[in-house]
Coordinates of C-alpha atoms and ligand atoms in Angstrom, one line a residue:
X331 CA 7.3 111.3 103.8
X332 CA 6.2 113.4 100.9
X333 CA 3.0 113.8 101.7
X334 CA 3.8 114.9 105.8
X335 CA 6.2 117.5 104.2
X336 CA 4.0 118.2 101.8
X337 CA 1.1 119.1 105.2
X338 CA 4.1 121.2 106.7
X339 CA 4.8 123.2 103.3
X340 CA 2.6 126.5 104.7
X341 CA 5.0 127.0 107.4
X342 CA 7.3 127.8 104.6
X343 CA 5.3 130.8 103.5
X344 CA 4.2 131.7 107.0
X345 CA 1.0 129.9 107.4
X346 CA -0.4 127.4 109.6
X347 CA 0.1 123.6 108.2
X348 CA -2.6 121.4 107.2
X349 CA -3.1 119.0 110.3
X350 CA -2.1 114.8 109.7
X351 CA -2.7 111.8 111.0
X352 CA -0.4 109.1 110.4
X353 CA -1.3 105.6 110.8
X354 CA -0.5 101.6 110.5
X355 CA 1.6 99.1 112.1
X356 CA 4.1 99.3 114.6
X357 CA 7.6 99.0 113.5
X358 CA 6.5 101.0 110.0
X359 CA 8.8 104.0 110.2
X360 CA 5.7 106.4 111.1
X361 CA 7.1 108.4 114.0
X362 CA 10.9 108.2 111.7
X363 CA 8.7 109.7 109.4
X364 CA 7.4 112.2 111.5
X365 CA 10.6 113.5 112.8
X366 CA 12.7 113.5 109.7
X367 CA 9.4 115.6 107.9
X368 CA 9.9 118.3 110.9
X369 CA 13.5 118.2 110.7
X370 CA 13.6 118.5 107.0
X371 CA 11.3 121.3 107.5
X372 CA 14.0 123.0 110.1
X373 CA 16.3 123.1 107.5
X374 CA 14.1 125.1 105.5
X375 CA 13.1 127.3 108.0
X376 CA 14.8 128.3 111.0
X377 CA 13.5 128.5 114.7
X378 CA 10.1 126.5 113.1
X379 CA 8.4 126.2 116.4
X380 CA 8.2 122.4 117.0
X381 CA 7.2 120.0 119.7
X382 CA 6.9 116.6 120.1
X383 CA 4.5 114.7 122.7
X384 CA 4.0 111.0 123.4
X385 CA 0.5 110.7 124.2
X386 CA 1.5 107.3 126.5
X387 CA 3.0 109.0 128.4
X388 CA 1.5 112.2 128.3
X389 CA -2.2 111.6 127.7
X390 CA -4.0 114.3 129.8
X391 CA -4.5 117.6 128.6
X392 CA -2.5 119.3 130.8
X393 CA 0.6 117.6 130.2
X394 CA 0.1 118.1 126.7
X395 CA -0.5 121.8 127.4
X396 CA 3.0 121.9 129.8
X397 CA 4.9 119.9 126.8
X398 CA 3.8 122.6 124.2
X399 CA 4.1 126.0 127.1
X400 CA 7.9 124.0 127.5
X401 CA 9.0 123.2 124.4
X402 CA 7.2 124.8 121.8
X403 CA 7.7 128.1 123.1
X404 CA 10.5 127.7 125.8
X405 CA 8.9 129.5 128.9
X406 CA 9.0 128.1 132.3
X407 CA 6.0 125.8 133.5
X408 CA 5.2 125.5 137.1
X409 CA 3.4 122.3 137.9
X410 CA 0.5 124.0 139.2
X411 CA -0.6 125.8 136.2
X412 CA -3.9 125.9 135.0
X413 CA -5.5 124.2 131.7
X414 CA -6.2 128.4 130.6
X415 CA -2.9 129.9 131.9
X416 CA -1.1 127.2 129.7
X417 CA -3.2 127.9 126.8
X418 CA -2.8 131.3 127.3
X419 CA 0.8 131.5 127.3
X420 CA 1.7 128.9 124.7
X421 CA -1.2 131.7 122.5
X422 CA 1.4 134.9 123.8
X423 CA 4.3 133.3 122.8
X424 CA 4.0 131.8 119.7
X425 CA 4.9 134.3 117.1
X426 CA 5.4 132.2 114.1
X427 CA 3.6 128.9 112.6
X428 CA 4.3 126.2 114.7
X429 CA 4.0 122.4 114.6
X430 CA 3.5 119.5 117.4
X431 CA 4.0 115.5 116.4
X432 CA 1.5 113.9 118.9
X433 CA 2.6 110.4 118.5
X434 CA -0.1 107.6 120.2
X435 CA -2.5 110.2 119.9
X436 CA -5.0 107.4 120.4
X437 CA -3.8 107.5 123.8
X438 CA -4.8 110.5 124.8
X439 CA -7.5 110.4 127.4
X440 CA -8.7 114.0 127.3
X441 CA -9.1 114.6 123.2
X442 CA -10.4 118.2 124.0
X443 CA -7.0 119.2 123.6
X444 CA -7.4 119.0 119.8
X445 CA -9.6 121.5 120.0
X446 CA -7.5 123.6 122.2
X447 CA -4.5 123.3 119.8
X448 CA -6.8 124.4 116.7
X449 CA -7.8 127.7 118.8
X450 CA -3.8 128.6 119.0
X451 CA -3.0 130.4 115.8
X452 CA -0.5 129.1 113.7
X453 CA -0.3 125.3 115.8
X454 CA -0.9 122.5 113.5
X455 CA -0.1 118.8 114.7
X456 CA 0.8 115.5 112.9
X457 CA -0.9 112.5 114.7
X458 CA 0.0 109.0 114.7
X459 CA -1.3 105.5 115.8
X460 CA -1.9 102.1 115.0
X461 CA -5.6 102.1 113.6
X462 CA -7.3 104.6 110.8
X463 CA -9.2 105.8 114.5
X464 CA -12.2 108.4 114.8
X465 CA -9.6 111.1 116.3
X466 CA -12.3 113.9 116.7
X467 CA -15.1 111.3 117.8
X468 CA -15.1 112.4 121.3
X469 CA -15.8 116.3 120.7
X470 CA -18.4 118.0 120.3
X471 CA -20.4 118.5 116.7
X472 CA -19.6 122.0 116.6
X473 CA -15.8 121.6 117.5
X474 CA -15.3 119.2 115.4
X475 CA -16.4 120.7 112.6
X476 CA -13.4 123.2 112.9
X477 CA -10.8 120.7 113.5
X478 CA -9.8 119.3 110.3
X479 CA -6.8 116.7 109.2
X480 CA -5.9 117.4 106.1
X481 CA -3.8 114.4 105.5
X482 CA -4.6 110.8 106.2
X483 CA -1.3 108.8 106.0
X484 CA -1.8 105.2 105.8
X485 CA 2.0 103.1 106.4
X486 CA 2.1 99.4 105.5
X487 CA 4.5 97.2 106.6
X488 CA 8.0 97.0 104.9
X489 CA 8.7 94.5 102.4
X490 CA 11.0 92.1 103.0
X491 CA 14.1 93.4 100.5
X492 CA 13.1 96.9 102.3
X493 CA 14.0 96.2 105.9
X494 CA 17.1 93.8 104.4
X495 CA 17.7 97.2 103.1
X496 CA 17.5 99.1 106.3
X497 CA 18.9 96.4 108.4
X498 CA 22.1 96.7 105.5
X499 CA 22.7 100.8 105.9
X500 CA 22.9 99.8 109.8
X501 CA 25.1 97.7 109.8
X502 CA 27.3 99.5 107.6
X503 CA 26.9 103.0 109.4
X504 CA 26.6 100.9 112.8
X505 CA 29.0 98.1 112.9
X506 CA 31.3 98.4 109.4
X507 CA 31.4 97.6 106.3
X508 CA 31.9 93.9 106.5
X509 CA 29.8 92.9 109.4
X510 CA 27.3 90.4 107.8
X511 CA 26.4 89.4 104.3
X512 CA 23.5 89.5 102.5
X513 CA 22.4 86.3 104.1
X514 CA 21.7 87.7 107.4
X515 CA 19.8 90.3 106.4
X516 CA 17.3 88.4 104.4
X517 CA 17.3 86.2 107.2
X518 CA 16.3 88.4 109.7
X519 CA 14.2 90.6 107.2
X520 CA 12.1 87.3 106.5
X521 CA 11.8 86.3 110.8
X522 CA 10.5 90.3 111.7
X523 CA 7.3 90.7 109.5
X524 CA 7.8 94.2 108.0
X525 CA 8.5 95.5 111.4
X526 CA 11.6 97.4 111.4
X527 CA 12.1 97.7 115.1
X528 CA 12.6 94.4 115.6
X529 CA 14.9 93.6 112.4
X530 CA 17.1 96.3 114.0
X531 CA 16.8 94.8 117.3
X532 CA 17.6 91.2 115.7
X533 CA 20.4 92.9 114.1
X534 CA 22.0 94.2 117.2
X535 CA 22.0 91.2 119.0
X536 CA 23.1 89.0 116.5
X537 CA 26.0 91.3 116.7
X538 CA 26.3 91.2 120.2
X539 CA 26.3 87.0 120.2
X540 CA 28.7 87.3 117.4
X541 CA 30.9 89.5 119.1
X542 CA 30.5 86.8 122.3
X543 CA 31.7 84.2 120.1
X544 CA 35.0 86.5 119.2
X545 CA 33.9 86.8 115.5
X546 CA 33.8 89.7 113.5
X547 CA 31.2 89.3 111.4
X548 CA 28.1 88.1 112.3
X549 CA 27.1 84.1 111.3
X550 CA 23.8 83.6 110.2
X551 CA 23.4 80.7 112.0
X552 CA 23.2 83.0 115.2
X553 CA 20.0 84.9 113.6
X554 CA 17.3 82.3 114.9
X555 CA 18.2 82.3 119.0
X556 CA 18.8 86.4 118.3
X557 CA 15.0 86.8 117.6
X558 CA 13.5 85.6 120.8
X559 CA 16.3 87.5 122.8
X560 CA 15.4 90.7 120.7
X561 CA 11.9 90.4 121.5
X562 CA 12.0 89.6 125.7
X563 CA 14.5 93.3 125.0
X564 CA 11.7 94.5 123.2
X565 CA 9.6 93.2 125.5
X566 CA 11.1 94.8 128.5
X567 CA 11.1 98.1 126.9
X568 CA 7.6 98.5 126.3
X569 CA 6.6 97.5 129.8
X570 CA 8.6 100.4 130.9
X571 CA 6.7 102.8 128.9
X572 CA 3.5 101.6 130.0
X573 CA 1.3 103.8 132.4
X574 CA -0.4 103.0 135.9
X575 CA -3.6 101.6 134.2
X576 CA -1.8 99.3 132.0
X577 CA 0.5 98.0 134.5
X578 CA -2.7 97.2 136.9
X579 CA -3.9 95.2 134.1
X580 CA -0.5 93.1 133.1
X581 CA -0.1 92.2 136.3
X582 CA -3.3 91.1 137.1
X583 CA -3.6 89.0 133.8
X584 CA 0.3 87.6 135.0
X585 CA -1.4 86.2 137.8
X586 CA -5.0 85.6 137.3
X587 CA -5.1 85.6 133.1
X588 CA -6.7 84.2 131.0
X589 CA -9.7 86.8 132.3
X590 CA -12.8 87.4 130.5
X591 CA -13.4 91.5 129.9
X592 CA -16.1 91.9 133.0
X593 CA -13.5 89.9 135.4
X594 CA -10.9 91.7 134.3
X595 CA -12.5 95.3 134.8
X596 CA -13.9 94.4 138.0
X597 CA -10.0 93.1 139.2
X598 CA -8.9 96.1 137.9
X599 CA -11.5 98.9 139.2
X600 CA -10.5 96.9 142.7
X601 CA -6.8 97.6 142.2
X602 CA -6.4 100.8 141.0
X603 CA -7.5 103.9 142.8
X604 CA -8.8 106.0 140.1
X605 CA -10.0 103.8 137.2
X606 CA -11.3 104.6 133.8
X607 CA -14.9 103.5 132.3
X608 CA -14.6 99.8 131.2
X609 CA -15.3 101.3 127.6
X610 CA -12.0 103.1 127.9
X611 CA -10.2 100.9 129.0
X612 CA -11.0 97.8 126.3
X613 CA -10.8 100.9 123.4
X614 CA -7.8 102.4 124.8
X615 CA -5.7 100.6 127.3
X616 CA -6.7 97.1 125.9
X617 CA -6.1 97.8 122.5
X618 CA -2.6 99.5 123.1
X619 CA -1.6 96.2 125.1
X620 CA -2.4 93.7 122.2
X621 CA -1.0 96.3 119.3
X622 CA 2.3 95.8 121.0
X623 CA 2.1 92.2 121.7
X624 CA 1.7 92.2 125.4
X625 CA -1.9 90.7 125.5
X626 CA -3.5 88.3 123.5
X627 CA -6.9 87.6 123.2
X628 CA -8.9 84.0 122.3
X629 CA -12.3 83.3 121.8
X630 CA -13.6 80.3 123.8
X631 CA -17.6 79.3 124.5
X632 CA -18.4 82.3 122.9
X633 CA -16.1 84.1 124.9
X634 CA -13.3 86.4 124.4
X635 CA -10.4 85.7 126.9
X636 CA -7.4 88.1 127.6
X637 CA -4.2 87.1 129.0
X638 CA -0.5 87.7 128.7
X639 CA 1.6 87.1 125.6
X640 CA 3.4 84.0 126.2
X641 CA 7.5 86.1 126.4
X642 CA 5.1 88.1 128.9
X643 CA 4.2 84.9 130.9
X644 CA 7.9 83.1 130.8
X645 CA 9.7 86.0 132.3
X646 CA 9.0 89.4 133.8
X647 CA 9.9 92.0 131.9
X648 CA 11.9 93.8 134.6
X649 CA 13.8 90.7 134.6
X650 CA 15.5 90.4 131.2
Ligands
ATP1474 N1 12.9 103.8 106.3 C1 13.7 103.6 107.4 N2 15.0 103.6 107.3 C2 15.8 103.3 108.3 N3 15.3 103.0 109.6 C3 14.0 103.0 109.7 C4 13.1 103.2 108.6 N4 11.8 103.1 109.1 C5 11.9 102.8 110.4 N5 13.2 102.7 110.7 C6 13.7 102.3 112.1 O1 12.8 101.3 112.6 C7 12.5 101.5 113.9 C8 11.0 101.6 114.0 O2 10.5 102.7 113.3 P1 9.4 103.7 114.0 O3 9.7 103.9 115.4 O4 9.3 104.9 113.1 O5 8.1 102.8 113.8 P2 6.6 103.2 114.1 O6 5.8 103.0 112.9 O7 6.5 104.5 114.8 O8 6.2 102.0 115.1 P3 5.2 102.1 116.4 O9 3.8 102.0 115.9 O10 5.5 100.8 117.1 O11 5.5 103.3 117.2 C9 13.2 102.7 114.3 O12 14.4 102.3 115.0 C10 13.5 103.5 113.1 O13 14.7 104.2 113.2
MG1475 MG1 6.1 105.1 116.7

């Protein structure tokens, strides 16, 4: 967190921030991070332009350009604005040093945009993924060459007396003082492998069983059938999230997997109507799927298989 607000520091003096790039497993606080570093700035500095984008969702550069013309400089978008009328009016109406968190930036299918948000004066952006990735790789030598990240932010997991930790201050803030003991936390803390999303989640439905049973604190006994539950929850809400390309792809490995690469692009370039290069789709799509344990992949005969996690196989996720 130093180190983000440390990037973001200029805006306090009126310049542009030094662009970062956050990076390292999921469930390691990096978009907390990012949020709490721009809010933290806020406080120092009023009206600090800000925006936030999730490249999933949002991974053309139009709809980046429509996020930052919205909420970066609050004017009115009309869905048929052009790539240079957005540009132009998020370049009119930003009048101070501004600052956008593009979080799955490695999602992003049209990196161009970096380019476009290092020609607005003042815009500075704090990226975040998974992997230590090649952000700038897809531009041009001459482009990139301007676009610099001045901070490389590497998160590791948490510990295992850190997310205890966490998982303590929410159940105190969350559910009261005396809703577990130290037991259940270091239980949890040892089942979720540094990855604070899920000891939360294992937290809240531990609570929730407990609360079935009539109990008011939370047994740790329940912790162990909690986990699985958390993670079909978990499960379901990242299926939501994904896009068109990635729901081609996790239904076809529901009902053909395990596919090798070629079979799979070739079922996929079948089903969907606009499909991306098979390089994109392993580097992007592929990748994204197995970071958040929807997709696994095995290597047989020299082969590397695809296919569905197994919570993805035993239920649907719209189903939990
Ligand atoms: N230091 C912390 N203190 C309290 N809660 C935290 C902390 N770090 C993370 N969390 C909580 O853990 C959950 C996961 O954190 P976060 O979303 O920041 O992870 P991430 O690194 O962005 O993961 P992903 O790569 O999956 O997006 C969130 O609910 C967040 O509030
Ligand atoms: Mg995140």
């Amino acid at each position: 967190m130093n180190e983000v607000t440390d990037a973001l520091s200029p805006i306090e003096d009126g310049f542009r921030a030094e662009n970062c790039f956050l990076f390292g497993p999921s469930g390691a606080g990096k978009t907390t991070v990012a949020r709490a570093s721009v809010r933290a700035l806020r406080r120092e500095v009023l009206d600090v332009p800000h925006a936030y984008v999730n490249c999933w969702q949002d991974y053309t550069r139009n709809a980046v350009l429509e996020i930052l013309a919205r909420d970066l400089v609050g004017t009115a978008v009309s869905r048929t604005s052009s790539t240079s009328e957005l540009i132009k009016r998020v370049k009119m109406n930003l009048n101070s040093p501004g600052v956008v968190i593009l979080d799955e930036v490695d999602q992003l299918e049209e990196t161009e945009v970096l380019y476009d948000l290092h020609e607005i004066r003042g815009l500075s952006w704090i990226g975040i993924a998974n992997d230590e990735i090649d952000l700038l790789a897809g531009l041009d030598d001459r482009v990139r060459s301007r676009v610099s990240v001045g901070y490389r932010v590497r998160f590791d997991s948490y510990s295992d007396d850190m997310i205890a930790e966490i998982l303590e201050r929410r159940a105190r803030s969350g559910l009261g003082p005396n809703a577990a003991e130290a037991d259940v936390f270091e239980r949890i803390a040892r089942l979720c492998d540094g990855d604070a999303r899920t000891g939360i989640k294992t937290l809240r439905v531990s609570a929730r069983f407990a609360m079935d049973e009539g109990l008011s604190t939370i047994p740790v006994r329940v912790v162990d059938d909690a986990l699985p539950q958390a993670k079909r929850e978990m499960a379901r809400k990242t299926y939501s999230k994904l896009n068109q390309h990635q729901r081609v792809i996790y239904e076809i490995l529901r009902e053909e997997g395990p596919l090798i690469q070629r079979e799979l692009y070739e079922r996929y370039t079948r089903k969907h109507a606009d499909p991306v290069t098979l390089r994109y789709l392993r580097d992007s799509h592929l990748l994204k799927l197995e970071h958040y344990d929807l997709i696994e992949t095995e290597h047989r005969a020299g082969k590397k298989f695809y296919d569905l996690s197994i919570e993805h196989h035993e239920v649907h996720p719209e189903q939990v």
